[in-house]
Coordinates of C-alpha atoms and ligand atoms in Angstrom, one line a residue:
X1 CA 0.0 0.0 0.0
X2 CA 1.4 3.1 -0.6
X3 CA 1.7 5.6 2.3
X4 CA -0.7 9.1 2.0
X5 CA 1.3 12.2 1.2
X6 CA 0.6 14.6 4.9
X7 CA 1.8 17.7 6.6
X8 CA 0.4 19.3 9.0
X9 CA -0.7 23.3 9.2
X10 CA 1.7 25.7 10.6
X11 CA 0.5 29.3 11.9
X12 CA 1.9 31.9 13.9
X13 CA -0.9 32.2 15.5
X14 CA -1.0 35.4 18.0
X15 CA -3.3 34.8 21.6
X16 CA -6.9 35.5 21.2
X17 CA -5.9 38.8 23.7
X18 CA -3.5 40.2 20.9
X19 CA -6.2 40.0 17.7
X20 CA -9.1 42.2 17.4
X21 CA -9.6 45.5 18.4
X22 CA -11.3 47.9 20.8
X23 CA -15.3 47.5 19.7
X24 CA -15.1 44.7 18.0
X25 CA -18.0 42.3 18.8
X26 CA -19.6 39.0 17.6
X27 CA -23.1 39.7 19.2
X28 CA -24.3 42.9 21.3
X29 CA -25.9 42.2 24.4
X30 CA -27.8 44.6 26.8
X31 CA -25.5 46.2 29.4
X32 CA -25.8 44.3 32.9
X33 CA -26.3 47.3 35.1
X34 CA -29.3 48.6 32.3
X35 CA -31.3 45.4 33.3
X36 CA -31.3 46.3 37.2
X37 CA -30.6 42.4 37.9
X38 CA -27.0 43.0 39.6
X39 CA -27.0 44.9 42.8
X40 CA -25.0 48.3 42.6
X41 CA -22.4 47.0 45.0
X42 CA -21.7 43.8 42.5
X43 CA -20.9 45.4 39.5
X44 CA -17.8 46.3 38.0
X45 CA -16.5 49.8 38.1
X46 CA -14.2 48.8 35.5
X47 CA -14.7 47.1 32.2
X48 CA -13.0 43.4 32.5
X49 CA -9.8 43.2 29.9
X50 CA -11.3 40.9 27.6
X51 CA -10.3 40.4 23.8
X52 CA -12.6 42.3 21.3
X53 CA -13.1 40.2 18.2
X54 CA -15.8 39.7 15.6
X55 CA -17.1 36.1 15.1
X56 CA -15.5 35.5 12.0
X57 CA -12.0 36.7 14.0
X58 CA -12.9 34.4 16.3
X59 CA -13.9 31.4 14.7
X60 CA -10.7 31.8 12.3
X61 CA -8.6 32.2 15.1
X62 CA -9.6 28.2 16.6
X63 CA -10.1 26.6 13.6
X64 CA -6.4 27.5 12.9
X65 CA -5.2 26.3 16.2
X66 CA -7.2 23.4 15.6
X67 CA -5.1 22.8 13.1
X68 CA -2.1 22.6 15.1
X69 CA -3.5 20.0 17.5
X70 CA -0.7 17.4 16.4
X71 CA -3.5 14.4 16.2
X72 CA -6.5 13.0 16.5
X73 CA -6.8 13.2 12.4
X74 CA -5.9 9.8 11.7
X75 CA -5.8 6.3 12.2
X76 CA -6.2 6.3 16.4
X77 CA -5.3 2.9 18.2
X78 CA -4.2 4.0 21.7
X79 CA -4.3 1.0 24.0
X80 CA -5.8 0.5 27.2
X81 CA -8.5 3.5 26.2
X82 CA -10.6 2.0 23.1
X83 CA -11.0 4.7 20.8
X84 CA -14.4 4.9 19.5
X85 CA -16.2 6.8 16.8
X86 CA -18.5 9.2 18.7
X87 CA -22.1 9.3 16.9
X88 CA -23.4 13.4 16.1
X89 CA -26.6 11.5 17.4
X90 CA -25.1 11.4 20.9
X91 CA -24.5 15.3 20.5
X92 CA -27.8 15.6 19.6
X93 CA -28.7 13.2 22.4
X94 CA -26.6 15.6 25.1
X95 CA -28.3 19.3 23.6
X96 CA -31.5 18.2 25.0
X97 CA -30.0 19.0 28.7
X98 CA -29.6 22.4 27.6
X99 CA -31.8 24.4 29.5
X100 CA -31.9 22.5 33.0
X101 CA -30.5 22.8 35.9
X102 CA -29.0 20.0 38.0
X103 CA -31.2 21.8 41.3
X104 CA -34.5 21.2 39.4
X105 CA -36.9 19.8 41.5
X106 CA -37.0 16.4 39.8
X107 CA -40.5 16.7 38.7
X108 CA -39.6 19.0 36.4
X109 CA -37.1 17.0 34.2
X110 CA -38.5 13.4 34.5
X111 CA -36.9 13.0 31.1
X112 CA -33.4 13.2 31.6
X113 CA -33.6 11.2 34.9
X114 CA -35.3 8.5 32.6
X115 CA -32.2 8.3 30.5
X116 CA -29.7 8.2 33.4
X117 CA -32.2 5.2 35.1
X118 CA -32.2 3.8 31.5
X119 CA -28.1 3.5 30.7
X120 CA -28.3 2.4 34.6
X121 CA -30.7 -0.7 33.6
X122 CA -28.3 -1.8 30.7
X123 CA -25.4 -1.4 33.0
X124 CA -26.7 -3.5 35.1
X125 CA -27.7 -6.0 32.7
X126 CA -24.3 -6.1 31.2
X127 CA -22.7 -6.3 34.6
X128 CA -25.3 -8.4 36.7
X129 CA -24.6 -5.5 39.2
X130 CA -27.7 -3.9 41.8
X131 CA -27.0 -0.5 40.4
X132 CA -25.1 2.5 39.3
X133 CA -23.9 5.9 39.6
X134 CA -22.2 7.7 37.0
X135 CA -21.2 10.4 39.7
X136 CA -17.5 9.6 39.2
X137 CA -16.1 12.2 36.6
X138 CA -13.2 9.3 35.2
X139 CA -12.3 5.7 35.9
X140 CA -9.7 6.9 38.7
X141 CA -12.9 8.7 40.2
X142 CA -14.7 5.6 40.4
X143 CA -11.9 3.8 41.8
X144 CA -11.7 6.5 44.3
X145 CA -15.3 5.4 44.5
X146 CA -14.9 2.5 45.3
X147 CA -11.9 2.6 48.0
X148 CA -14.4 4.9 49.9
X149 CA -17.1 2.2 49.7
X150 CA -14.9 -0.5 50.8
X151 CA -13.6 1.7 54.1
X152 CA -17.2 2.6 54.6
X153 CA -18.4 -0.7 54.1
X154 CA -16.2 -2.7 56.8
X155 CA -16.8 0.5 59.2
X156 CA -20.0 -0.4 59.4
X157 CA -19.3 -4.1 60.2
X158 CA -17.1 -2.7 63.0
X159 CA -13.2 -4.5 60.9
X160 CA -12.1 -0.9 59.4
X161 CA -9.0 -1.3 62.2
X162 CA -8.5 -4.7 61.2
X163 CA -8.9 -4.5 57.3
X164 CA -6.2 -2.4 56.2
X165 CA -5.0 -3.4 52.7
X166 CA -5.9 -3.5 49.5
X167 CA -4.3 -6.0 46.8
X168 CA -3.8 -5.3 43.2
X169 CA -1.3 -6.2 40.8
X170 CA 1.6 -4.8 39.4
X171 CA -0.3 -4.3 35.8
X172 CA -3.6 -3.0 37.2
X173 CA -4.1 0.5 36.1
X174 CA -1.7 3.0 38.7
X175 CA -5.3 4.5 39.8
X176 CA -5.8 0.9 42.0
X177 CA -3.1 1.7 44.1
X178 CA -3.4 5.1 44.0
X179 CA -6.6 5.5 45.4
X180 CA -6.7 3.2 47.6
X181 CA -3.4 4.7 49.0
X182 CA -5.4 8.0 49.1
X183 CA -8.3 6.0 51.2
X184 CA -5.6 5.0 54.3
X185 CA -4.7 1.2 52.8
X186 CA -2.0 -0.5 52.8
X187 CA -1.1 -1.2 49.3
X188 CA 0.1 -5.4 48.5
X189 CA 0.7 -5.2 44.3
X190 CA 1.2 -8.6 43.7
X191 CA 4.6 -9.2 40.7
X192 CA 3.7 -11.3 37.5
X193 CA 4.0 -14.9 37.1
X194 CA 5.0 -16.8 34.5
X195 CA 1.8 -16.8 32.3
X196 CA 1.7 -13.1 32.3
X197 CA -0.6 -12.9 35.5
X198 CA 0.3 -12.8 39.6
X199 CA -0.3 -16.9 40.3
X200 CA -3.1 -17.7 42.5
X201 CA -0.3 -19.0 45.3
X202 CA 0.8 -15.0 45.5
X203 CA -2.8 -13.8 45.7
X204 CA -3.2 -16.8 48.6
X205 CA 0.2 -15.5 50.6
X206 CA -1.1 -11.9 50.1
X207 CA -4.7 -12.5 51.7
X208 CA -5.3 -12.3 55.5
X209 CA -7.9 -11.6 58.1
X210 CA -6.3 -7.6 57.2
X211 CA -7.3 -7.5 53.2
X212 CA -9.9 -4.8 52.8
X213 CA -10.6 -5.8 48.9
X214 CA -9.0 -6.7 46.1
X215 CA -8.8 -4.1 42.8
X216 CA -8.3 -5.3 39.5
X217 CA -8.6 -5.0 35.3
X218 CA -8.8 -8.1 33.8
X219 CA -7.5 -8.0 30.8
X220 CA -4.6 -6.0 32.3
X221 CA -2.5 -3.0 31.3
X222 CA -0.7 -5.4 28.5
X223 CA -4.1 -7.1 27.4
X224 CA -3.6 -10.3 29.5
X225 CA -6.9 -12.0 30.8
X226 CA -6.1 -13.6 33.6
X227 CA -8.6 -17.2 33.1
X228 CA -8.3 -17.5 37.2
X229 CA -10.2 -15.1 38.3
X230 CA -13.1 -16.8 39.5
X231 CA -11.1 -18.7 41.7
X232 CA -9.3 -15.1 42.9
X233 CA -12.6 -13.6 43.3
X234 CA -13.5 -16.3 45.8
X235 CA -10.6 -16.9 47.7
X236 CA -11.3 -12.9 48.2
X237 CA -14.9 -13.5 49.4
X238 CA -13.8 -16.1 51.6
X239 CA -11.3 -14.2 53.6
X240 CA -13.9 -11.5 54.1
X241 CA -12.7 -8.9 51.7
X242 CA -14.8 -7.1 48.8
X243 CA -14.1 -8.1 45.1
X244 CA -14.1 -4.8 42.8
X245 CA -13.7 -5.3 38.9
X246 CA -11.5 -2.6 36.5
X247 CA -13.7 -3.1 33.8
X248 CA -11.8 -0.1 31.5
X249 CA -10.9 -3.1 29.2
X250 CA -14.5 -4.1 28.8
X251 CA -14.3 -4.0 25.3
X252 CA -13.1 -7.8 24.5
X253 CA -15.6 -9.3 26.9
X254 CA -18.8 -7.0 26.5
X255 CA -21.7 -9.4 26.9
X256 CA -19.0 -12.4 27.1
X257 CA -18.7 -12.1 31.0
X258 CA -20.6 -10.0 34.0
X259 CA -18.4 -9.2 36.8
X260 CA -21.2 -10.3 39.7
X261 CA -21.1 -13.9 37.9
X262 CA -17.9 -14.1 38.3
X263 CA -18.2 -12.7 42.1
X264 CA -17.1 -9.7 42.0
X265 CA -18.8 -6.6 44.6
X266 CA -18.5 -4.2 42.2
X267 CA -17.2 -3.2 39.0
X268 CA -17.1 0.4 36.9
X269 CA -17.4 1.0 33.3
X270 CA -15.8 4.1 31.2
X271 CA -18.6 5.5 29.4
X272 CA -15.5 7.7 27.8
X273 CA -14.2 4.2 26.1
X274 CA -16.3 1.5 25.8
X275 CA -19.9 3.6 25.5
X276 CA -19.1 5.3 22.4
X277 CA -18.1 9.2 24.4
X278 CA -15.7 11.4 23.3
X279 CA -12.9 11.4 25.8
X280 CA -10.1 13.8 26.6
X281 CA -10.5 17.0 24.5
X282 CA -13.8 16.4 22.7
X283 CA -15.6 16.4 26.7
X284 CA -15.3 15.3 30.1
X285 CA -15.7 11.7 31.2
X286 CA -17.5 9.2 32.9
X287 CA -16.7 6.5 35.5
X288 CA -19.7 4.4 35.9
X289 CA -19.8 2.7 39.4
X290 CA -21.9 -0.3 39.6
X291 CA -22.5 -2.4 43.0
X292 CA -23.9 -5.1 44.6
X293 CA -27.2 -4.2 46.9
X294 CA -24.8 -4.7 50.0
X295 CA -22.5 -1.9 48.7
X296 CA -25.4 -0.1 47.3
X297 CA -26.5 1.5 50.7
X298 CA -22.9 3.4 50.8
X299 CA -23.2 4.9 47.0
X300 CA -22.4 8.3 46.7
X301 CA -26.1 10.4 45.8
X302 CA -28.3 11.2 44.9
X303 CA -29.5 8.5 42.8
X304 CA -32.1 8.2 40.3
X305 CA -35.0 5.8 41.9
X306 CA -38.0 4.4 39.8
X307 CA -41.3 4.4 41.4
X308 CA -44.1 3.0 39.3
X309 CA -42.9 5.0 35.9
X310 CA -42.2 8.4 37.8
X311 CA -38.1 9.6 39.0
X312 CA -37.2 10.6 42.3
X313 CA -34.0 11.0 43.5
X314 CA -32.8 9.4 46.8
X315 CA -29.2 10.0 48.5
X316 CA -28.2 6.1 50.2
X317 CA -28.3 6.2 53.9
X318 CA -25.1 5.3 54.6
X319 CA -23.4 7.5 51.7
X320 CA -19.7 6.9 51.9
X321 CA -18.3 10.3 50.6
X322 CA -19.6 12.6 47.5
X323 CA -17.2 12.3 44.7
X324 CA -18.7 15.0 42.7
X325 CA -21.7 17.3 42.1
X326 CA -24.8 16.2 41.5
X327 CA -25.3 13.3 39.6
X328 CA -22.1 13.9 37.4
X329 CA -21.3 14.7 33.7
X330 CA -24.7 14.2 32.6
X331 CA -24.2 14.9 28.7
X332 CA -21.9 11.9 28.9
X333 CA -24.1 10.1 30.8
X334 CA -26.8 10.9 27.2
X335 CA -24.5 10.2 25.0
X336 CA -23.4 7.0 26.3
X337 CA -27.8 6.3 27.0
X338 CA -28.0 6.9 22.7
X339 CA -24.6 5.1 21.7
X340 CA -25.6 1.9 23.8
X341 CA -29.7 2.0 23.1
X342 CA -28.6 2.2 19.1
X343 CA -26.4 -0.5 19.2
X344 CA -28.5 -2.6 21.0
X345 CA -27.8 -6.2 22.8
X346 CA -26.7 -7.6 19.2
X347 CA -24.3 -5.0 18.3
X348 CA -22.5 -4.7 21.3
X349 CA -21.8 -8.3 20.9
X350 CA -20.7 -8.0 17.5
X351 CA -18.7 -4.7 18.6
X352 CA -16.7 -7.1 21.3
X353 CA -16.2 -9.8 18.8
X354 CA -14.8 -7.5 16.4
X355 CA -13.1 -5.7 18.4
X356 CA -11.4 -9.4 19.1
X357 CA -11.3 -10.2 15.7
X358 CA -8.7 -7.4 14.4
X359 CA -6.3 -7.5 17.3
X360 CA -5.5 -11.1 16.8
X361 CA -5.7 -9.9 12.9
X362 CA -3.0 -7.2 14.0
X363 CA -1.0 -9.6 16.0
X364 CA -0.1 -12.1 13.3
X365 CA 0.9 -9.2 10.9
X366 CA 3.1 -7.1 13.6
X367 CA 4.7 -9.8 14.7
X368 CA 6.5 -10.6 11.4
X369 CA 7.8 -7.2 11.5
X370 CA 11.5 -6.9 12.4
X371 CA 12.0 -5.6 15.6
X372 CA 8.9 -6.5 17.0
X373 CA 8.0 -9.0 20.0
X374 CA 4.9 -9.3 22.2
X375 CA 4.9 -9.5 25.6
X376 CA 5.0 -12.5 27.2
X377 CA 5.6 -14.4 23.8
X378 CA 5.9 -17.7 25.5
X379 CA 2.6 -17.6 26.2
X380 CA 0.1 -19.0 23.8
X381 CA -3.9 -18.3 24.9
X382 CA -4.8 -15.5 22.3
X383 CA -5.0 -11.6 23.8
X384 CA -8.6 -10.4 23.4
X385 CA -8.6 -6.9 22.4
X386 CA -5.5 -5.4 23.0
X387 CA -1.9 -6.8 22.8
X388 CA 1.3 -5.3 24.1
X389 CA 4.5 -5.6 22.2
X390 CA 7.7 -4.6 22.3
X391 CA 10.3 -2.6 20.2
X392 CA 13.5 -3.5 22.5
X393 CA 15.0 -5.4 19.3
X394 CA 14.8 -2.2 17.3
X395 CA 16.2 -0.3 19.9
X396 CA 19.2 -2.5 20.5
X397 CA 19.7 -3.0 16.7
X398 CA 19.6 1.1 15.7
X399 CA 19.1 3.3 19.0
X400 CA 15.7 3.9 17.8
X401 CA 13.4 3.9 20.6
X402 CA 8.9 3.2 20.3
X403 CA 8.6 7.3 20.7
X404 CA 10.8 7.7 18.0
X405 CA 8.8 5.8 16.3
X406 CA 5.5 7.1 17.3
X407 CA 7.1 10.4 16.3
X408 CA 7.6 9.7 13.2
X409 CA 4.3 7.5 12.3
X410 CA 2.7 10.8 13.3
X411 CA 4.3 12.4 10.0
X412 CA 2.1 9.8 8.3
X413 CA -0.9 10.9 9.7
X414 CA -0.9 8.7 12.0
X415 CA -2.1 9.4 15.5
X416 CA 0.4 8.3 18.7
X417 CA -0.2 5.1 20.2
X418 CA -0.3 4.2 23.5
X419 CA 3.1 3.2 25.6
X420 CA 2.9 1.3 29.0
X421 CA 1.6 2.5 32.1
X422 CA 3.8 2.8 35.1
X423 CA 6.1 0.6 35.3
X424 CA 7.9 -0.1 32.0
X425 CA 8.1 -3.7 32.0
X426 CA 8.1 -4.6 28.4
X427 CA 11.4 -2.7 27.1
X428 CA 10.3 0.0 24.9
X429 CA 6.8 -1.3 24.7
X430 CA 3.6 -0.3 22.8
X431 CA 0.1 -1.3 23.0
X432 CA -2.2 -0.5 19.8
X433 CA -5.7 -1.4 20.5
X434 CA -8.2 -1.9 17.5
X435 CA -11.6 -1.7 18.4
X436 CA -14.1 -2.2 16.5
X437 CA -14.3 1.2 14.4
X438 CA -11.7 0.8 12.0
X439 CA -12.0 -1.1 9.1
X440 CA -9.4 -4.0 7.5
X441 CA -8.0 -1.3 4.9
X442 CA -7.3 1.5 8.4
X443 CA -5.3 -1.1 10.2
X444 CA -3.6 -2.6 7.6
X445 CA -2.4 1.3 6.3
X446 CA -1.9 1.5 10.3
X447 CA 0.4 -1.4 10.2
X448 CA 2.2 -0.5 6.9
X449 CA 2.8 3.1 8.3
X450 CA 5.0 0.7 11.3
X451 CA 6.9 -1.3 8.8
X452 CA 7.8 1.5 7.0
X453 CA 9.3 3.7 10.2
X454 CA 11.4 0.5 11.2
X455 CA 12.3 0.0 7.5
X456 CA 13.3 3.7 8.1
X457 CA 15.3 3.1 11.4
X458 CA 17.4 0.5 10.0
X459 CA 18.8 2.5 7.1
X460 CA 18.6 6.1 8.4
X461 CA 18.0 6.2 12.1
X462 CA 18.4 9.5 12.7
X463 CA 15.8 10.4 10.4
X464 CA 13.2 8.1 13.2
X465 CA 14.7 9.9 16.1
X466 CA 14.7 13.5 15.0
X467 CA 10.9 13.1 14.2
X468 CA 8.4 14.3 13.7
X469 CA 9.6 16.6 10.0
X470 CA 5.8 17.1 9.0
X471 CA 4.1 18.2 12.1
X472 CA 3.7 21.4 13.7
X473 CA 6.0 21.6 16.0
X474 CA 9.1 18.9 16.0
X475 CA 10.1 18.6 19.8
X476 CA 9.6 20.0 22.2
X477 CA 12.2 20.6 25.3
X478 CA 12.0 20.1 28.8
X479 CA 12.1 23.3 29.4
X480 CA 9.1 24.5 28.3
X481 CA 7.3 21.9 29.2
X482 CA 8.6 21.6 33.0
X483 CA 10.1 24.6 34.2
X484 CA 6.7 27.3 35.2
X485 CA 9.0 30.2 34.4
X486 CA 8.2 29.6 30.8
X487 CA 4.7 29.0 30.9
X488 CA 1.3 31.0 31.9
X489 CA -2.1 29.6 32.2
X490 CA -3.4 32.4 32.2
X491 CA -3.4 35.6 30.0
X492 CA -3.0 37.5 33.7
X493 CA 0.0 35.4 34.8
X494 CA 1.5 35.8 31.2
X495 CA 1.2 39.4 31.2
X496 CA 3.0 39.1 34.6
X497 CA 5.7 37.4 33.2
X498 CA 6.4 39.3 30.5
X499 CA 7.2 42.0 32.9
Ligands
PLP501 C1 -7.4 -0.3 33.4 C2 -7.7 1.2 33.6 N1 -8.2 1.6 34.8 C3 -8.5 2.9 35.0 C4 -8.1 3.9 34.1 C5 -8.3 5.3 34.5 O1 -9.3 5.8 33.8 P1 -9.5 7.4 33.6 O2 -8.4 7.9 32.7 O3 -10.9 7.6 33.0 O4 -9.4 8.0 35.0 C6 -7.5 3.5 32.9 C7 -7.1 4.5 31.9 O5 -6.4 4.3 31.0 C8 -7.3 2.1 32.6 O6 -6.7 1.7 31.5

């Protein structure tokens, strides 16, 4: 196939405060202290020092730094956080909540609570969990979630002295240990074993009378599914401790497995990943928590209850801490409501299966690349949707390391793939995940866009490593990046700094 020709716009484009001039405007709007709303003692004496732009100026001036974003415009496999295309329909979905405020009396927008109690029903269907919250505003919010649960939870049953740690494993997501560090555990983060997963003998020789609860993604951060887990999850249960599922790599096993059949407490979702929402810079995200109706009476509220076809909402009794306001990003939650109601029970069990399909289509091909290994290669039971691999050979054979090569597959129009988290077991690892967006002819350009940069590295390294030569911006130091004397996040702090 032959590679698409690509470079990206370069602008010198001024801050919004430095276009524009005094008067301009985009749309004229009655002067606040004309409508006699804001008190005389609130209103400004001095006009704010806001830029002054017509609408054209303004909508110039972002589509060109749009333009500069550096991604996002290609072929998009980052691992661990399954991509998806996000439907207009789910914009159109989210406009509806224009217009209402989160303090309504819920009488008076039985609409949108029907939506959230709706994606709550599938959730729970998917999950066999008692029900959900989509307070948590991220997956590391809704492992915060949970850690609060799980302290509240053995409170209650008079063992929060006695059950002080929490177990995860060294390829959980850093967020596991994290927040339940945060919570006042002890952190146990079991090493790998030999098949890729912590054996069940270091789970047994980590649990005590003193475990709190287990956290865990399964697959894990290198897209290992660990085929124990029901016997984890009850070894867990049996020393008294609470089970609580990672689901963020849901994608491979949607409709396969439901974490309460497989014991689990509680599990959470990422309605930013696997529900079809825009994550990062096209909105905010989602954690959905879902529990069992032991946990449920801890749940952060207010939750949306049912009664006879009319929505109340009701804040659990024993509420173990508010993680956010209200009852979280809503337009997510809508847009996650519209992706998962139009694909319906059969096509998110096709989505799963395909999203299967092409990372063992993947595999084969990237693995007769020079260069390239997976991890764990000894290990034969297929990876579901994701697959880590390694670019250590490269690296030894040319100095070329995998962001070098990300670099320069970005000249290709090609948008960065994911790494490794924390820690960097796999030497210069890198974990594409497929999904099941992208057609055959995306990942095979995807993959031909790889073979071409190590083709690249083995004749003319230092055309890899001084990448990206199409893009924007080529590197960018330290410097600017870490040291706060060269940056401003504010127009008011950059002003400051320029003296
Ligand atoms: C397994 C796993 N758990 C949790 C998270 C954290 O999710 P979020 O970035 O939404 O906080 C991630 C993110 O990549 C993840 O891969």
């Amino acid at each position: 196939m032959s590679l698409r020709r690509y470079h990206a716009a370069r602008w010198d484009e001024p801050l919004i405060h430095q276009i524009g001039a005094p008067g301009r405007r985009g749309q004229h709007f009655p002067l606040a202290d004309s409508t006699g709303l804001v008190p005389a003692g609130l209103q400004r004496t001095s006009p704010p020092d806001l830029p002054e732009l017509s609408e054209p100026e303004v909508l110039n001036h972002f589509l060109r730094l749009s333009q500069e974003t550096m991604g996002m415009i290609g072929v998009s496999l980052f691992g661990t956080c399954t991509m998806k295309y996000n439907p207009r329909v789910g914009e159109q979905a989210a406009r509806r909540l224009a217009g209402v405020h989160p303090a309504q009396p819920a009488e008076t927008m039985q609409g949108m609570l029907a939506a959230v109690h709706g994606l709550d029903l599938m959730l729970r269907s998917l999950s066999g969990m008692d029900r959900f919250t989509f307070q948590a505003a991220g997956g590391a919010d809704a492992a915060w979630t949970q850690a609060v649960i799980t302290r509240a939870f053995h409170a209650a049953r008079g063992q929060r002295q006695q059950r002080t740690k929490i177990i995860t494993s060294l390829q959980s997501h850093p967020c596991n240990p994290a927040t339940a560090a945060t919570a006042g555990f002890e952190v146990i983060t079991l090493p790998l074993g030999e098949n890729g997963y912590p054996s069940l003998d270091m789970l047994k020789a980590a649990l005590g009378p003193d475990t709190a609860a287990l956290m865990i993604n399964n697959p894990d951060d290198m897209g290992v599914y660990n085929p124990e887990i029901m016997e984890w999850v009850r070894l867990v249960k049996q020393a008294g401790a609470l089970a609580f599922y990672d689901h963020a790599n849901f994608n491979g096993v949607m409709t396969k497995i439901r974490a309460r059949d497989l014991g689990f407490d509680a599990c959470m979702f990422m309605l930013h990943k696997t529900f079809g929402v825009s994550k990062g810079g096209g909105g905010p995200a989602v954690g959905a928590y879902g529990c069992t109706a032991e946990l449920a009476p801890f749940m952060p509220g207010p939750l949306v209850v049912e009664d006879s076809g009319t929505y109340r909402l009701e804040t659990p009794p024993q509420q173990a801490a508010k993680v956010r306001e209200y009852l979280g990003n809503l337009q997510q939650v809508f847009k996650a409501y519209a992706w998962t109601q139009a694909m319906g029970a059969e096509g998110l069990a096709e989505a799963s299966d395909l999203s299967v399909l092409l990372n063992n289509y993947m595999e084969k091909r990237l693995l007769t690349l020079r260069g390239v290994t997976r991890s764990h290669p000894e290990q034969t039971s297929p990876r579901l949707e994701m697959t880590r691999y390694s670019l250590g050979i490269l690296f030894e054979d040319t100095g070329v390391s995998a962001v070098d090569v990300q670099n320069r597959m970005a000249d290709f129009g090609i948008d960065a793939f994911w790494l490794s988290h924390e820690p960097w077991i796999v030497p210069q690892p890198f974990t594409p995940e497929a999904g099941e967006m992208w057609s055959r002819e995306d990942i095979d350009y995807w993959i031909d866009v790889l073979a071409h940069v190590i083709d690249e590295a083995y004749r003319d390294p230092e055309r890899v490593r001084s990448a990206p030569h199409n893009q924007v911006v080529a590197k960018l130091s330290d410097r600017d990046i870490n040291d706060p004397a060269n940056w401003a996040t504010t127009w008011a702090a950059w002003q400051r700094k320029q003296g």
